[in-house]
Tab-separated table of C-alpha atoms in Angstrom:
chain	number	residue	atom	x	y	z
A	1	UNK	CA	126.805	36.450	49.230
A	2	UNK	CA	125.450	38.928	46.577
A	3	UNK	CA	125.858	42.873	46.849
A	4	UNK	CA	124.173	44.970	44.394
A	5	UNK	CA	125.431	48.196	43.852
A	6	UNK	CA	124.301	51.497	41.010
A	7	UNK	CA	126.925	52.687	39.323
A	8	UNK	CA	127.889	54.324	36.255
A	9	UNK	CA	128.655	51.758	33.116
A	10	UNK	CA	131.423	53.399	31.287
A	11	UNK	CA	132.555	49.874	29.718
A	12	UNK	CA	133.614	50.822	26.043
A	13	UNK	CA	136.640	50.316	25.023
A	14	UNK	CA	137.676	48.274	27.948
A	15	UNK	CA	141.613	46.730	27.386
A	16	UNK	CA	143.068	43.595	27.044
A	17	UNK	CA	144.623	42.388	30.758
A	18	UNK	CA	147.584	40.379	31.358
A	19	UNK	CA	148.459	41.094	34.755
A	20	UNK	CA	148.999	45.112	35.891
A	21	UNK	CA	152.400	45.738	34.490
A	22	UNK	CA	152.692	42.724	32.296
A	23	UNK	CA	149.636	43.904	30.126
A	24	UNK	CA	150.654	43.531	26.284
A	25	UNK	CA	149.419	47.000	23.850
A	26	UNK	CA	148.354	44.507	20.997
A	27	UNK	CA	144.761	44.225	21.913
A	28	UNK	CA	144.364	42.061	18.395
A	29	UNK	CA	145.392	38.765	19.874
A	30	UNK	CA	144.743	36.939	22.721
A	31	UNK	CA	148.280	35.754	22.547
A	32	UNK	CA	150.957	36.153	25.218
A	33	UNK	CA	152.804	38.814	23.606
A	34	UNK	CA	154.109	39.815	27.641
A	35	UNK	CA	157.856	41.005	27.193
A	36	UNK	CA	160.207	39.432	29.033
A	37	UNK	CA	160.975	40.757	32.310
A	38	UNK	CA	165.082	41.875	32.224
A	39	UNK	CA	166.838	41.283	35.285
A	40	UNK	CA	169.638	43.857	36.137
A	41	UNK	CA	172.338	43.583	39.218
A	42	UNK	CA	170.578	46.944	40.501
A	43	UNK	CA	170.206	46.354	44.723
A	44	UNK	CA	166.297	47.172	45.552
A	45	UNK	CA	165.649	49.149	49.064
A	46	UNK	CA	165.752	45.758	50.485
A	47	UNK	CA	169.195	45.145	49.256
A	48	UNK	CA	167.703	42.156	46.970
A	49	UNK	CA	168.637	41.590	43.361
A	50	UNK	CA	166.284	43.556	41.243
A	51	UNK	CA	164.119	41.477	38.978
A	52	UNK	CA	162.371	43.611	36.359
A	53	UNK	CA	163.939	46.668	34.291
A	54	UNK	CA	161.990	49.630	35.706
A	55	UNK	CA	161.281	50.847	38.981
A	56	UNK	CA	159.563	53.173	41.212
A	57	UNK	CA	162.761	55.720	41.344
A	58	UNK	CA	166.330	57.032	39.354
A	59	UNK	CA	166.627	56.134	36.295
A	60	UNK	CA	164.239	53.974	35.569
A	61	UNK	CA	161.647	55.312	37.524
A	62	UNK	CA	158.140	56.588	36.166
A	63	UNK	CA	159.348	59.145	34.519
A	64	UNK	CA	161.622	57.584	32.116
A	65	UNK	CA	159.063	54.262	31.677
A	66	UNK	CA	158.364	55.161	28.216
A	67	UNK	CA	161.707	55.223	27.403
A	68	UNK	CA	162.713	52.147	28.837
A	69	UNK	CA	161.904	50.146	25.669
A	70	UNK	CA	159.261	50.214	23.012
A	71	UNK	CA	156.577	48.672	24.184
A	72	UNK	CA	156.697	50.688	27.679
A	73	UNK	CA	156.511	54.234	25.484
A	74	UNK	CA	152.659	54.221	25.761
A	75	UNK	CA	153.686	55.775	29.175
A	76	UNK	CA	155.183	58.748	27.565
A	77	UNK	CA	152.533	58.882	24.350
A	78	UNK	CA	149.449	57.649	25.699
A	79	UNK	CA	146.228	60.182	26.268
A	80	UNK	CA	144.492	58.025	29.222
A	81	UNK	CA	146.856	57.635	31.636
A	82	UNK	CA	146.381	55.951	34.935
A	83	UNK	CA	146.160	57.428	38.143
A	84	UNK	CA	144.658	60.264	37.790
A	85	UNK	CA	143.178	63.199	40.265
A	86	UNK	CA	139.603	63.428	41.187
A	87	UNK	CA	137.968	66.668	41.330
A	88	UNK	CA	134.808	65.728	42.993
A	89	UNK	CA	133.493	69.309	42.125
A	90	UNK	CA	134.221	68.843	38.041
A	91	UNK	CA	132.726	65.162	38.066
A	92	UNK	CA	129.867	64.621	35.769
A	93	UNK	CA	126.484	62.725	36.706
A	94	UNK	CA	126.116	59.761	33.764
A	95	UNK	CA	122.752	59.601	32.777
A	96	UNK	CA	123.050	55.404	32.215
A	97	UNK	CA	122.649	54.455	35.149
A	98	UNK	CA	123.420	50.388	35.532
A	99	UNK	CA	123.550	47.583	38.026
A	100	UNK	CA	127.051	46.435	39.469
A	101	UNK	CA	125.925	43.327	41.209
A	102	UNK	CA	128.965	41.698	43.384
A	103	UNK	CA	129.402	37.801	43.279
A	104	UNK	CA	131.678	37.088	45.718
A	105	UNK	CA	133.342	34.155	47.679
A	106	UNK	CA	136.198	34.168	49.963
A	107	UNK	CA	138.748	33.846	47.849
A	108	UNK	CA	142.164	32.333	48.237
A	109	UNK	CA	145.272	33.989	46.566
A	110	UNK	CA	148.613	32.779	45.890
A	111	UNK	CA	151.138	35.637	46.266
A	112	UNK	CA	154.390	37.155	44.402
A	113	UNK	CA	156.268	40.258	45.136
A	114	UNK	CA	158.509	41.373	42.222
A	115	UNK	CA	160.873	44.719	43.549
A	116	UNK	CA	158.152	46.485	44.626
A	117	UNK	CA	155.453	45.232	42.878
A	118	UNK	CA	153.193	42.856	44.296
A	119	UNK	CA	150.110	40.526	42.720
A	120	UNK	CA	147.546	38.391	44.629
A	121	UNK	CA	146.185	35.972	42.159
A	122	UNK	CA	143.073	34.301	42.992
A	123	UNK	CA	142.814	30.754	42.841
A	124	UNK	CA	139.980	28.543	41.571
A	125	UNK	CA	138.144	26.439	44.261
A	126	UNK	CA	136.422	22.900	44.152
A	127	UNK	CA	132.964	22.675	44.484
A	128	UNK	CA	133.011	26.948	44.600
A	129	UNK	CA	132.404	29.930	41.850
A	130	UNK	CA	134.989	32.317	41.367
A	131	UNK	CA	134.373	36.256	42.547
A	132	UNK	CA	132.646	37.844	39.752
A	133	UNK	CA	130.673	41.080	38.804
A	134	UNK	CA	128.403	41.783	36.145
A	135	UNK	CA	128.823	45.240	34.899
A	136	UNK	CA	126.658	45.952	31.952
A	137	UNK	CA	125.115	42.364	31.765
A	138	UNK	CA	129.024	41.427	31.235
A	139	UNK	CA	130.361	39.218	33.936
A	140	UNK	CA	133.811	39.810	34.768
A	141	UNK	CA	136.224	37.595	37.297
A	142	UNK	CA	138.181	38.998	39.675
A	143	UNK	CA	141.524	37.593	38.712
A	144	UNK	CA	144.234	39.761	40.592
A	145	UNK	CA	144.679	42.143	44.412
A	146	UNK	CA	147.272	44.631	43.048
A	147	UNK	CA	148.682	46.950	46.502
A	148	UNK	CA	150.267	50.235	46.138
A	149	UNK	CA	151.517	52.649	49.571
A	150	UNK	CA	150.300	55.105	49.344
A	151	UNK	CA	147.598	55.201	47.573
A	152	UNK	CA	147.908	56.207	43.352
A	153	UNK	CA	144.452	57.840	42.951
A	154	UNK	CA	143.730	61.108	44.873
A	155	UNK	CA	140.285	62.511	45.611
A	156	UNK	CA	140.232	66.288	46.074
A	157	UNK	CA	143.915	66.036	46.313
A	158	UNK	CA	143.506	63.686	49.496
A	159	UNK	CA	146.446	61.199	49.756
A	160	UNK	CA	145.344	57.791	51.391
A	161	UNK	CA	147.781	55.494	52.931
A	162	UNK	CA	146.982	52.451	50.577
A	163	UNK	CA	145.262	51.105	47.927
A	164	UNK	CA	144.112	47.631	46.803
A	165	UNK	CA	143.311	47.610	42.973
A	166	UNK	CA	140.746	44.365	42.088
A	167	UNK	CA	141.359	43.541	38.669
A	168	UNK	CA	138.641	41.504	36.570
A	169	UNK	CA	138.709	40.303	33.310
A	170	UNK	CA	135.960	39.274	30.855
A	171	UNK	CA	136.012	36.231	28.800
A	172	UNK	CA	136.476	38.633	25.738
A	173	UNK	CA	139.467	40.376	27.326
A	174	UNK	CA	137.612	43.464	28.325
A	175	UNK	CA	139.153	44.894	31.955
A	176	UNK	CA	137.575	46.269	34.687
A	177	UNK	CA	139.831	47.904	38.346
A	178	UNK	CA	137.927	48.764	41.468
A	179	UNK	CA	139.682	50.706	43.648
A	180	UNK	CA	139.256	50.835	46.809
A	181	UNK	CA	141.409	53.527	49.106
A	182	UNK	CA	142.844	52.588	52.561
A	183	UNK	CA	143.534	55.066	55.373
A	184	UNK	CA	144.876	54.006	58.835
A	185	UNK	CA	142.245	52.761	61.498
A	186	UNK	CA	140.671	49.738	62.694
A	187	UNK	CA	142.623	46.174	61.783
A	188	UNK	CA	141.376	44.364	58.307
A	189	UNK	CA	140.121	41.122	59.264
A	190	UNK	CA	139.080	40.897	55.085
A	191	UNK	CA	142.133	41.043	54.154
A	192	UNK	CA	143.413	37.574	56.303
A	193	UNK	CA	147.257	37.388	56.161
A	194	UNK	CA	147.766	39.304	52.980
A	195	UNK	CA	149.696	41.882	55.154
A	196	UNK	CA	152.264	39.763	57.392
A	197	UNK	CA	153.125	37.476	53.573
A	198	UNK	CA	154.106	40.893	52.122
A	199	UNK	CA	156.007	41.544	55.249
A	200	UNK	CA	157.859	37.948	54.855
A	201	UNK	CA	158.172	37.677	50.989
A	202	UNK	CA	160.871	36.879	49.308
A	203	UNK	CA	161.398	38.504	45.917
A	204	UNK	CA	160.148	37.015	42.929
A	205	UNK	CA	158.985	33.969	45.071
A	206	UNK	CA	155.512	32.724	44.808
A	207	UNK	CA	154.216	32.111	48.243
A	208	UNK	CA	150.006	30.662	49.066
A	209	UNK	CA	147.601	32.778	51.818
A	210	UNK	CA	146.875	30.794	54.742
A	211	UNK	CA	143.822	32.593	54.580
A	212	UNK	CA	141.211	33.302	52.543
A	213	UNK	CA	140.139	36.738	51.225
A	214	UNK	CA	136.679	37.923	52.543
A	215	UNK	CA	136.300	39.862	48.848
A	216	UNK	CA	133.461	40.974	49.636
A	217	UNK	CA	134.633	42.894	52.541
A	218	UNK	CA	137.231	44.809	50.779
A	219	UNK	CA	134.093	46.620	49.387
A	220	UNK	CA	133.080	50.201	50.920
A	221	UNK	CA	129.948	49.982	52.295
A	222	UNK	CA	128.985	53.323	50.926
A	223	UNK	CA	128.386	53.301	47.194
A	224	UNK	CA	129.969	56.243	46.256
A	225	UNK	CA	132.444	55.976	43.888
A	226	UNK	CA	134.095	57.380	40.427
A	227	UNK	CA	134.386	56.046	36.704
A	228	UNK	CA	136.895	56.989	34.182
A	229	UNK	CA	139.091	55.134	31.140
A	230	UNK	CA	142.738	54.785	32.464
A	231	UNK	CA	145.470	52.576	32.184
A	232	UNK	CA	147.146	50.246	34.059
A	233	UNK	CA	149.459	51.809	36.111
A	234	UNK	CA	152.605	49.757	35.967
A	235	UNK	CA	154.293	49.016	32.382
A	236	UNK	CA	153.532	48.971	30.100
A	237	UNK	CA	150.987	51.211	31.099
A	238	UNK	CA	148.253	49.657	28.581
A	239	UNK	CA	145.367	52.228	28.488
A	240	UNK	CA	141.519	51.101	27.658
A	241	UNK	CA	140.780	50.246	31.590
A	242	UNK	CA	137.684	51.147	32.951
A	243	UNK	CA	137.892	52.101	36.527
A	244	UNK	CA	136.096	52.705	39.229
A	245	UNK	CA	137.258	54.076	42.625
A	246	UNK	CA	135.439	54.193	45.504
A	247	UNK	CA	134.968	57.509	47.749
A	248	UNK	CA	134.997	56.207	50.663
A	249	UNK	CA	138.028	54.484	52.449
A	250	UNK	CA	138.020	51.086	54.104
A	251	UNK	CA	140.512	50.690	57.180
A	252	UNK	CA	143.933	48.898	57.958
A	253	UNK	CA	145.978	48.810	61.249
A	254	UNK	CA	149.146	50.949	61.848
A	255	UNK	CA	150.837	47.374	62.094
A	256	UNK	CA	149.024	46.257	58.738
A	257	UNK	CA	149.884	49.278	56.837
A	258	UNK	CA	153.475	48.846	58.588
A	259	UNK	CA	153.664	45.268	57.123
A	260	UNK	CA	153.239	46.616	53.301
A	261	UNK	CA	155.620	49.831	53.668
A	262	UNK	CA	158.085	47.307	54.888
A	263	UNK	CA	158.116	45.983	51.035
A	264	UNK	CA	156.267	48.185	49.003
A	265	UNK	CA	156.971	51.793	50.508
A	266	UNK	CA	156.905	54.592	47.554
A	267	UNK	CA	155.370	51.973	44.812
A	268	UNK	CA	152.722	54.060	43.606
A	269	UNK	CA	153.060	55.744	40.182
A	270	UNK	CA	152.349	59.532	40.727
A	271	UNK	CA	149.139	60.991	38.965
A	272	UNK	CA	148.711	61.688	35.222
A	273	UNK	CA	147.228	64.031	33.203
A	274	UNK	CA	143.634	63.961	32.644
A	275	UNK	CA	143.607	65.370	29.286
A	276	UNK	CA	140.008	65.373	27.855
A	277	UNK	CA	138.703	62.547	29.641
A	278	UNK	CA	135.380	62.842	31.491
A	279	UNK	CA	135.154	61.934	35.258
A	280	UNK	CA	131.808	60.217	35.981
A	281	UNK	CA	130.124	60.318	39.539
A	282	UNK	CA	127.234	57.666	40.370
């Protein structure tokens, strides 16, 4: 299934990914430079062990990421910050204009929940494509589903109740995030089991869908959306992201959005300055 879509290309200086939160800052190799994750006897809300060596409150919550270690300081330092406030009323029309064209499949995932962050990685399929886009004439694969409740980006200070953050990569390293907002309403049949495996997880333990992911699905129906250079938005916080982040909200049940605050309540990193960056509008 193919869904074309106009939106704004605002693809320069596009990052190097390695997973939100595990991103290295040395964009001059294409080496693993990830730091180790350091695990601490700290109890998470779910009275588990916690694995890695910040969090989403205290002490080594978002504000005190930067100082966490050296390569989380970015966090502290860095000019293009992710989230970030929309102001639909100070957004800026691009005059290139360029085709997003959506290549999706249903897509399976295999899952792991770390504290309270969690990663859907999508897994290759026999005989099948992966779920691309071509922004630019540059085709990107969607690699990971990234879920934060509530939602980290605000439109006209509007706070959702979640929000799914599709990272692709290029084959030169170059990242692009769509986010996509979710408020509470209808169930997510997109979405398959995603929910009740977040409900279930155990921490730092990989666990397979049963389902598939309609991708496609997870995509607003109204093309309305927002471009800006950001950051990922766990550490280390690497900035040269392009994202874009749709206006309009898709739906999830009361019992759907239950099933992710049940793991992931409060993981959302609050917003960030927007400095001298330029929000662009489609």
């Amino acid at each position: 299934m193919k869904k074309t879509i106009i939106a704004t290309a605002l693809v320069l200086g596009i990052g190097t990914l390695a997973g939100c939160g595990t991103q290295s800052s040395d964009n001059t190799t294409k080496k693993d430079t990830t730091p180790k994750q350091e695990t601490t006897a700290k109890a998470t809300p779910n009275n588990e062990k916690q694995v890695l060596d910040w969090s989403y409150s205290g002490k080594t919550g978002p504000s005190n990421w930067g100082d966490i270690k050296p390569a989380y300081a970015i966090s502290k330092t860095g000019k293009a910050q992710s989230p970030v406030k929309i102001d639909t009323t100070k957004t800026k029309k691009d005059a290139k204009i360029t085709n997003i064209t959506y290549k999706y499949q249903p897509t399976s995932f295999k899952l792991i929940r770390k504290d309270q962050m969690i990663q859907a990685t999508a897994q290759p399929a026999k005989g099948r494509p992966d779920s691309t886009i071509n922004v630019g004439g540059k085709d990107y694969t969607l690699k990971t589903i990234n879920i934060h409740t509530p939602a980290e980006h605000q439109i006209d200070n509007k706070k959702m109740d979640a929000e799914l953050q599709l990272v692709h990569t290029s084959k030169d390293n170059k990242t692009v995030i769509i986010s996509v907002l979710v408020k509470s309403g209808a169930e997510n049949k997109a979405i398959g089991d995603l929910t009740s495996v977040v409900a279930n997880s155990t921490n730092n333990k990989e666990q397979t869908l049963k389902t598939t992911i309609s991708t496609l699905g997870l995509i607003p129906t109204n093309d309305k959306h927002f471009t800006y250079q950001g950051s990922l938005t766990t550490p280390a916080t690497t900035e040269g992201v392009t994202w874009f982040v749709y206006e309009t909200p898709i739906t999830m049940s009361t019992k759907q959005l239950d099933q992710l605050k049940s793991k992931l309540a409060d993981n959302n990193r609050p917003t960030q300055p927007l400095n001298e960056r330029v929000i662009y509008s489609n």
